[in-house]
Backbone as a chain_set.jsonl record, in Angstrom:
{"seq": "MKKIFLSILGITMVCLAMAQSSKQVQWAYTAKKISDKTYEVHMTASISGDFHLYAQDAGGDGPIPTSFTFVKNPLLLLDGKVKEIGKPVKKFESAWSHDVKYYEKNVDFVQVVKLKGNAKTNLAGKVEFMVCDDQKCLPPSDVEIKINIGG", "coords": {"N": [[73.513, 37.941, -54.743], [72.111, 37.641, -52.581], [70.171, 36.238, -53.497], [71.403, 33.859, -53.883], [71.87, 32.972, -51.191], [69.807, 32.394, -50.278], [68.668, 30.211, -51.872], [70.4, 28.534, -50.967], [69.982, 28.446, -48.276], [66.844, 27.459, -48.843], [67.776, 24.753, -49.981], [68.916, 23.607, -48.071], [67.106, 23.441, -46.246], [65.122, 21.905, -47.422], [66.398, 19.607, -47.279], [66.993, 19.104, -44.529], [64.588, 18.814, -43.37], [63.68, 16.36, -45.275], [65.167, 14.828, -44.0], [63.956, 13.986, -41.584], [61.805, 11.555, -40.962], [63.504, 9.611, -41.185], [64.918, 10.011, -38.985], [62.993, 9.064, -36.748], [62.567, 6.532, -36.99], [64.487, 3.812, -36.367], [66.849, 1.494, -38.025], [67.895, -1.755, -38.308], [69.595, -4.69, -39.759], [69.782, -7.894, -40.499], [71.229, -10.957, -41.293], [69.811, -14.129, -41.582], [71.181, -17.931, -42.072], [69.015, -20.052, -43.453], [69.115, -22.39, -44.711], [71.043, -24.704, -46.876], [73.018, -22.39, -48.7], [70.517, -20.643, -48.673], [69.567, -17.488, -47.227], [67.555, -15.563, -44.81], [66.805, -12.671, -44.708], [66.359, -9.716, -42.55], [64.944, -6.902, -42.112], [64.559, -4.572, -39.62], [62.576, -2.557, -38.05], [62.507, -0.273, -35.652], [59.907, 2.137, -34.649], [59.825, 5.355, -33.332], [58.216, 7.002, -30.653], [54.983, 7.959, -30.943], [54.657, 7.689, -33.468], [53.946, 6.087, -36.28], [54.716, 3.65, -39.214], [53.71, 3.106, -42.225], [52.461, 0.534, -43.95], [53.933, -1.826, -46.35], [51.571, -2.496, -48.442], [50.302, 0.452, -48.085], [47.588, 1.017, -48.471], [44.952, 2.348, -50.836], [45.332, 6.129, -52.003], [47.68, 8.539, -51.014], [49.279, 8.03, -48.275], [52.835, 7.69, -48.377], [54.113, 4.473, -49.253], [56.194, 1.967, -47.27], [58.778, 0.933, -49.063], [61.114, -1.527, -50.828], [64.201, -1.424, -52.159], [66.507, -3.24, -54.401], [69.883, -3.503, -54.836], [70.953, -4.755, -57.861], [72.563, -8.119, -58.162], [74.941, -10.298, -59.138], [75.754, -12.279, -57.728], [73.755, -13.109, -56.223], [70.139, -14.316, -55.309], [66.88, -13.209, -55.36], [64.581, -14.099, -53.104], [61.12, -14.321, -54.074], [58.638, -11.789, -52.795], [59.559, -9.083, -50.344], [58.523, -9.65, -46.995], [55.977, -8.938, -44.536], [56.21, -8.655, -40.702], [54.611, -8.421, -37.83], [52.757, -6.293, -35.918], [49.896, -5.634, -37.512], [47.974, -2.464, -38.222], [44.792, -1.408, -39.508], [43.109, 1.44, -40.109], [40.891, 3.923, -40.248], [41.824, 6.944, -41.644], [41.331, 10.392, -41.602], [42.646, 12.299, -42.966], [43.553, 11.035, -45.193], [41.226, 10.18, -46.077], [40.362, 7.662, -46.364], [40.989, 3.999, -44.947], [43.609, 2.94, -44.121], [46.815, 1.133, -43.606], [49.287, 0.264, -41.139], [52.32, 0.491, -38.83], [52.911, 0.193, -35.639], [55.123, 0.968, -32.939], [57.637, -1.397, -33.903], [58.233, -3.311, -36.591], [59.395, -6.206, -38.633], [60.615, -6.71, -41.553], [61.056, -8.937, -43.883], [63.144, -10.833, -46.246], [64.015, -13.074, -47.959], [67.024, -14.941, -49.806], [69.004, -16.206, -51.644], [72.422, -17.692, -52.218], [74.214, -17.616, -55.296], [76.586, -19.267, -55.016], [79.293, -19.786, -53.309], [80.581, -18.026, -52.075], [81.182, -14.921, -50.133], [79.348, -12.244, -50.033], [77.011, -9.288, -50.508], [73.669, -8.157, -49.411], [72.667, -4.941, -50.939], [70.572, -1.798, -51.062], [68.089, 0.23, -50.817], [65.751, 1.831, -48.815], [62.419, 3.166, -48.782], [60.297, 5.361, -47.026], [57.617, 6.644, -44.67], [56.43, 8.316, -42.051], [53.876, 9.12, -39.817], [52.002, 10.873, -37.225], [49.338, 11.424, -34.8], [48.892, 13.966, -35.529], [50.372, 14.849, -37.521], [52.773, 14.439, -40.726], [55.785, 13.198, -41.628], [58.011, 14.08, -44.289], [59.015, 11.87, -46.352], [61.531, 9.614, -46.285], [64.5, 7.887, -47.411], [66.754, 5.207, -46.715], [69.272, 4.047, -46.956], [70.389, 0.226, -47.172], [72.521, -1.761, -46.301], [73.898, -5.446, -46.101], [75.679, -8.179, -44.921], [76.543, -11.001, -46.692], [76.287, -14.731, -46.712], [79.388, -16.823, -46.419]], "CA": [[74.072, 37.144, -53.754], [71.019, 37.49, -51.868], [69.25, 34.732, -54.445], [72.172, 32.341, -53.551], [72.025, 32.547, -50.249], [67.873, 32.159, -50.126], [68.785, 29.292, -52.343], [71.007, 27.546, -50.199], [68.926, 28.128, -47.12], [65.722, 26.759, -49.22], [67.909, 23.496, -50.053], [69.105, 23.344, -46.464], [65.754, 23.349, -45.309], [64.367, 20.723, -47.734], [67.034, 18.234, -46.521], [66.16, 18.714, -43.151], [62.362, 18.277, -43.425], [63.42, 15.224, -45.95], [65.692, 13.746, -42.931], [63.014, 14.216, -40.422], [61.368, 10.726, -40.668], [64.729, 8.371, -40.569], [65.039, 10.112, -36.95], [61.763, 8.363, -35.788], [62.631, 5.018, -37.205], [65.839, 3.321, -36.482], [66.767, 0.339, -38.8], [68.423, -2.928, -38.024], [69.704, -5.398, -40.856], [70.511, -8.87, -39.842], [70.678, -12.133, -42.256], [69.652, -15.93, -40.966], [71.135, -19.018, -42.582], [68.189, -20.752, -42.979], [69.947, -23.781, -45.126], [72.456, -24.461, -47.738], [73.078, -21.062, -49.69], [69.372, -19.767, -48.367], [69.524, -16.851, -46.102], [66.447, -14.801, -44.689], [67.662, -11.105, -44.54], [65.565, -9.225, -41.017], [65.394, -5.437, -41.909], [63.68, -4.746, -38.742], [61.968, -1.188, -37.828], [61.86, 0.738, -34.658], [59.522, 2.911, -34.933], [59.842, 5.876, -32.272], [57.33, 7.953, -30.041], [53.606, 7.695, -30.911], [54.64, 7.787, -34.778], [53.558, 4.799, -37.231], [55.511, 3.569, -40.287], [53.095, 2.831, -43.318], [52.829, -0.966, -44.572], [54.038, -1.794, -47.951], [50.532, -1.698, -49.085], [49.353, 1.144, -47.127], [45.733, 1.111, -49.008], [44.96, 3.693, -51.38], [46.272, 6.922, -52.561], [47.937, 9.176, -49.804], [50.575, 8.027, -47.581], [53.618, 6.736, -48.927], [54.019, 2.522, -48.468], [57.8, 1.296, -47.105], [59.166, -0.042, -50.595], [62.407, -1.78, -50.817], [64.742, -1.299, -54.089], [67.829, -4.063, -53.972], [70.955, -3.295, -56.027], [70.997, -6.202, -58.626], [73.893, -8.685, -57.637], [75.154, -11.764, -59.294], [75.637, -13.81, -56.322], [72.691, -13.4, -55.159], [68.605, -14.292, -56.207], [65.98, -12.293, -54.74], [63.263, -15.472, -53.711], [59.939, -13.366, -53.413], [58.378, -10.566, -52.217], [59.689, -8.483, -48.84], [57.31, -9.775, -46.375], [56.448, -8.319, -43.05], [56.202, -9.372, -39.763], [54.208, -7.544, -36.954], [50.961, -6.597, -35.831], [49.432, -4.23, -38.419], [46.95, -1.772, -37.579], [44.084, -0.908, -39.97], [42.39, 2.56, -39.326], [40.377, 5.34, -40.966], [42.326, 8.374, -41.379], [40.822, 11.57, -42.014], [43.989, 13.133, -43.82], [43.667, 10.542, -46.525], [39.895, 9.936, -46.307], [40.491, 6.155, -46.495], [41.397, 2.98, -44.37], [45.385, 2.84, -44.167], [47.693, -0.052, -42.928], [50.465, 0.725, -40.613], [52.714, -0.796, -38.121], [53.326, 1.263, -34.471], [56.701, 0.475, -32.304], [58.041, -2.171, -34.384], [57.929, -4.336, -37.81], [60.24, -6.903, -39.423], [60.495, -6.813, -43.021], [62.174, -10.397, -44.451], [63.453, -10.957, -47.94], [64.765, -14.692, -48.505], [67.925, -14.872, -50.945], [70.099, -17.744, -51.89], [73.495, -17.537, -52.717], [74.158, -18.327, -56.222], [77.843, -19.64, -55.242], [79.73, -20.378, -52.064], [81.002, -16.355, -52.149], [80.556, -13.763, -49.251], [78.574, -10.77, -50.729], [76.287, -8.382, -49.465], [72.691, -7.268, -50.397], [72.416, -3.405, -50.691], [69.835, -1.045, -51.566], [67.525, 1.3, -49.915], [64.034, 1.405, -48.384], [62.2, 4.301, -48.488], [59.385, 5.035, -46.122], [57.228, 7.79, -44.553], [56.114, 8.3, -41.032], [52.966, 10.142, -39.253], [51.556, 10.755, -35.941], [47.895, 11.638, -34.94], [49.03, 15.149, -35.794], [51.315, 15.389, -38.765], [53.037, 13.531, -41.162], [56.908, 13.844, -42.052], [58.21, 13.965, -45.522], [59.418, 10.763, -46.711], [62.77, 9.439, -46.167], [65.467, 6.992, -48.069], [67.804, 4.976, -46.08], [70.384, 2.579, -47.194], [70.535, -1.146, -46.827], [73.79, -3.29, -46.589], [73.541, -6.676, -45.292], [76.391, -9.188, -45.436], [75.331, -12.645, -47.081], [77.331, -16.268, -47.116], [81.222, -16.482, -45.949]], "C": [[72.807, 36.861, -53.013], [70.149, 36.042, -52.56], [70.068, 33.748, -54.031], [72.311, 32.204, -52.389], [70.623, 31.908, -49.83], [67.955, 30.828, -50.795], [69.555, 28.206, -51.138], [70.367, 27.291, -48.643], [67.579, 27.445, -47.505], [66.484, 24.732, -49.286], [68.306, 22.938, -49.1], [68.128, 23.059, -45.702], [64.834, 22.042, -45.717], [65.228, 19.027, -46.786], [66.88, 18.269, -45.149], [65.122, 17.978, -42.804], [62.731, 17.057, -44.021], [64.263, 13.992, -44.539], [64.953, 13.375, -41.552], [62.662, 12.774, -40.067], [62.365, 9.412, -40.379], [65.36, 8.602, -38.962], [64.197, 9.674, -36.151], [61.75, 7.2, -36.154], [64.196, 4.831, -37.36], [65.787, 1.797, -37.095], [68.025, -0.664, -38.563], [68.494, -4.213, -39.005], [70.901, -6.673, -40.161], [70.487, -10.198, -41.047], [71.012, -13.386, -41.119], [70.031, -16.851, -41.884], [70.084, -20.016, -42.021], [68.21, -22.265, -44.032], [71.018, -23.477, -46.103], [72.138, -23.371, -48.914], [71.506, -20.519, -49.667], [69.377, -18.84, -46.951], [67.728, -16.153, -46.095], [67.371, -13.397, -43.867], [66.497, -10.651, -43.665], [66.086, -7.935, -41.24], [64.19, -4.877, -40.668], [63.54, -2.953, -38.173], [61.795, -0.862, -36.705], [61.68, 2.032, -34.468], [59.075, 3.961, -33.129], [58.335, 6.492, -31.62], [55.57, 7.091, -30.373], [53.484, 7.809, -32.661], [54.423, 6.286, -35.369], [54.519, 4.933, -38.814], [54.051, 2.58, -41.375], [53.431, 1.138, -43.703], [53.356, -0.961, -45.945], [52.516, -1.85, -49.094], [49.747, -1.237, -47.981], [47.983, 1.192, -47.567], [45.337, 2.918, -49.697], [45.882, 4.699, -51.567], [46.457, 7.696, -51.143], [49.364, 8.927, -49.404], [51.536, 7.138, -48.747], [54.244, 5.409, -48.759], [55.698, 2.579, -48.243], [57.76, 0.621, -48.213], [60.369, 0.044, -50.454], [62.903, -1.716, -51.955], [66.324, -1.881, -53.741], [68.443, -3.441, -55.385], [71.283, -4.854, -56.644], [72.57, -6.682, -58.538], [74.085, -9.791, -58.191], [75.281, -12.593, -58.991], [74.823, -14.049, -56.04], [70.872, -13.307, -55.669], [67.896, -14.114, -55.417], [64.843, -13.744, -54.652], [62.144, -14.773, -52.879], [59.972, -12.402, -53.258], [58.942, -10.417, -51.002], [58.216, -9.183, -48.161], [57.462, -9.097, -44.962], [55.569, -8.941, -41.961], [55.893, -8.704, -38.634], [52.69, -7.438, -37.002], [50.348, -5.261, -36.476], [48.178, -3.533, -37.747], [45.972, -1.399, -38.928], [43.017, -0.006, -39.571], [42.113, 3.536, -40.305], [41.067, 6.512, -40.493], [41.807, 9.412, -42.441], [41.55, 12.16, -43.026], [44.147, 12.238, -45.356], [42.211, 10.206, -46.947], [39.791, 8.09, -46.724], [40.83, 5.433, -45.167], [42.979, 3.04, -44.538], [45.657, 1.559, -43.187], [49.212, 0.401, -42.435], [50.87, 0.039, -39.43], [53.148, 0.409, -36.833], [54.375, 0.551, -33.366], [57.783, -0.103, -33.272], [57.518, -3.021, -35.707], [59.149, -4.886, -38.538], [59.991, -7.061, -40.308], [61.793, -7.903, -43.364], [62.344, -10.346, -45.48], [64.305, -12.36, -47.574], [65.624, -14.285, -49.891], [68.535, -16.12, -51.098], [70.881, -17.32, -52.899], [73.443, -17.958, -54.117], [75.701, -19.926, -56.165], [78.092, -19.822, -53.597], [80.91, -18.68, -51.433], [80.202, -15.318, -50.913], [80.631, -12.529, -50.355], [77.914, -10.494, -50.037], [75.111, -8.09, -50.353], [72.822, -6.01, -50.086], [71.478, -3.075, -51.488], [69.38, -0.098, -50.659], [66.034, 0.737, -49.813], [63.397, 2.838, -48.11], [60.607, 4.125, -47.858], [58.512, 6.781, -45.303], [56.418, 7.291, -42.814], [54.971, 9.081, -40.669], [52.725, 9.895, -37.864], [50.062, 11.474, -35.915], [47.762, 13.304, -35.439], [49.377, 15.762, -37.394], [51.989, 14.164, -39.325], [54.703, 14.024, -41.99], [57.357, 13.406, -43.45], [58.781, 12.91, -45.44], [60.974, 10.469, -46.833], [63.441, 8.074, -47.032], [66.647, 6.973, -46.953], [68.766, 3.566, -46.335], [70.87, 1.562, -46.49], [72.127, -1.745, -47.356], [74.108, -4.163, -45.72], [74.489, -7.681, -46.234], [75.547, -10.38, -45.429], [76.724, -13.515, -47.053], [78.818, -15.819, -45.985], [80.957, -17.455, -45.179]], "O": [[72.519, 35.672, -52.876], [69.67, 35.079, -51.96], [69.53, 32.672, -53.773], [72.971, 31.195, -52.136], [70.534, 30.949, -49.063], [67.172, 30.056, -50.241], [69.029, 27.209, -50.643], [70.301, 26.223, -48.033], [67.056, 26.814, -46.586], [65.914, 23.748, -48.814], [68.159, 21.717, -49.049], [68.222, 22.496, -44.611], [64.128, 21.354, -44.98], [64.863, 18.046, -46.139], [66.58, 17.195, -44.628], [64.878, 16.939, -42.191], [62.14, 16.18, -43.391], [63.998, 12.819, -44.278], [65.363, 12.615, -40.675], [63.065, 12.443, -38.952], [62.131, 8.476, -39.615], [65.937, 7.874, -38.154], [64.378, 9.754, -34.936], [60.827, 6.551, -35.663], [64.955, 5.413, -38.135], [64.906, 1.0, -36.772], [69.155, -0.189, -38.674], [67.439, -4.842, -39.09], [72.028, -6.618, -39.669], [69.442, -10.235, -41.696], [71.892, -13.57, -40.277], [69.244, -16.822, -42.83], [70.027, -20.589, -40.933], [67.287, -23.078, -43.985], [71.692, -22.453, -46.21], [71.276, -23.458, -49.788], [71.181, -19.92, -50.692], [69.228, -19.323, -45.829], [66.918, -16.216, -47.02], [68.163, -13.271, -42.933], [65.452, -11.213, -43.993], [67.207, -7.591, -40.864], [62.997, -4.833, -40.969], [64.557, -2.292, -37.96], [60.636, -1.134, -36.394], [62.516, 2.904, -34.234], [58.4, 3.567, -32.178], [57.34, 6.328, -32.326], [55.205, 5.957, -30.063], [52.377, 7.992, -33.167], [54.852, 5.352, -34.691], [54.888, 5.971, -39.363], [53.633, 1.473, -41.038], [54.57, 0.67, -43.705], [53.141, 0.031, -46.642], [52.45, -1.366, -50.224], [48.966, -1.824, -47.232], [47.194, 1.499, -46.674], [45.418, 4.062, -49.25], [47.08, 4.476, -51.398], [45.624, 7.576, -50.245], [50.37, 9.396, -49.937], [51.201, 6.315, -49.599], [55.085, 5.411, -47.86], [56.393, 3.215, -49.035], [56.883, -0.21, -48.448], [60.958, 1.067, -50.105], [62.159, -1.93, -52.913], [67.156, -1.277, -53.064], [67.931, -3.079, -56.444], [71.731, -5.823, -56.033], [73.55, -5.967, -58.748], [73.286, -10.621, -57.757], [75.086, -13.675, -59.545], [74.651, -15.15, -55.517], [70.437, -12.343, -56.299], [68.047, -14.845, -54.438], [64.375, -14.326, -55.63], [62.072, -14.616, -51.66], [61.006, -11.755, -53.426], [58.976, -11.447, -50.329], [57.116, -9.21, -48.713], [58.495, -8.785, -44.371], [54.522, -9.561, -42.149], [56.907, -8.205, -38.145], [51.802, -8.014, -37.631], [50.357, -4.128, -35.995], [47.516, -4.053, -36.848], [46.772, -0.878, -39.705], [42.102, -0.396, -38.846], [42.955, 3.949, -41.102], [41.009, 7.01, -39.369], [41.831, 9.344, -43.669], [40.934, 12.538, -44.023], [44.703, 12.662, -46.37], [41.999, 9.96, -48.135], [38.929, 7.625, -47.471], [40.978, 6.179, -44.199], [43.233, 3.342, -45.704], [44.936, 1.126, -42.288], [50.103, 0.797, -43.186], [50.16, -0.826, -38.917], [53.689, 1.457, -37.184], [54.134, -0.626, -33.097], [58.781, 0.584, -33.489], [56.331, -3.349, -35.739], [59.921, -4.074, -39.047], [58.933, -7.684, -40.396], [63.004, -7.771, -43.187], [61.519, -9.607, -46.018], [65.268, -12.342, -46.808], [65.193, -13.583, -50.805], [68.265, -17.032, -50.316], [70.567, -16.818, -53.978], [72.544, -18.778, -54.306], [75.815, -20.965, -56.815], [77.173, -19.971, -52.792], [81.742, -18.59, -50.531], [79.002, -15.055, -50.835], [81.487, -12.084, -51.12], [77.831, -11.047, -48.941], [75.19, -7.845, -51.556], [73.112, -5.783, -48.911], [71.289, -3.711, -52.524], [70.115, 0.383, -49.797], [65.409, -0.189, -50.331], [63.884, 3.574, -47.251], [59.868, 3.161, -48.058], [58.999, 7.887, -45.536], [55.982, 6.173, -42.539], [54.991, 10.077, -41.392], [53.144, 8.879, -37.309], [49.65, 12.04, -36.928], [46.665, 13.805, -35.686], [48.902, 16.654, -38.097], [51.937, 13.071, -38.76], [54.79, 14.979, -42.761], [57.028, 12.262, -43.765], [59.247, 12.731, -44.315], [61.613, 11.22, -47.57], [62.617, 7.188, -47.255], [67.266, 7.906, -46.44], [68.768, 2.422, -45.88], [71.571, 1.67, -45.484], [72.597, -2.028, -48.458], [74.569, -3.841, -44.625], [74.4, -7.979, -47.425], [74.563, -10.756, -44.792], [77.867, -13.125, -47.289], [79.071, -14.918, -45.185], [81.819, -17.891, -44.417]]}, "num_chains": 1, "name": "protein.A"}
């Protein structure tokens, strides 16, 4: 019985720790039509307090870079890679022993998508990210993405 209780407690603690990064970043998703059947999908991160969110190319080994994974959708075509719009900071961090790139306060990640027809659909997937401040890093988090496209 004691082993079961300790196992459940351990799993609960890991889950709570994993959720900490997602509490420091609020994500907002919008789709903007830029031409016939072509949309810009904006995935905007608002970062709390003194935390920072690592860029997609954070630089070197160490911090988990922000990454996007999209579910394959036969009605959509991803056009290029996710772009970052914001003010990147490049700074030496002693925890990683090299320069890293990150964003403070907010950053907008933009993915261009093209509809293959006139149907209404969605872009789904997840974003994985990690946040740190000057004293600590929180465990990486995964947040689900779902954005309506077309219609």
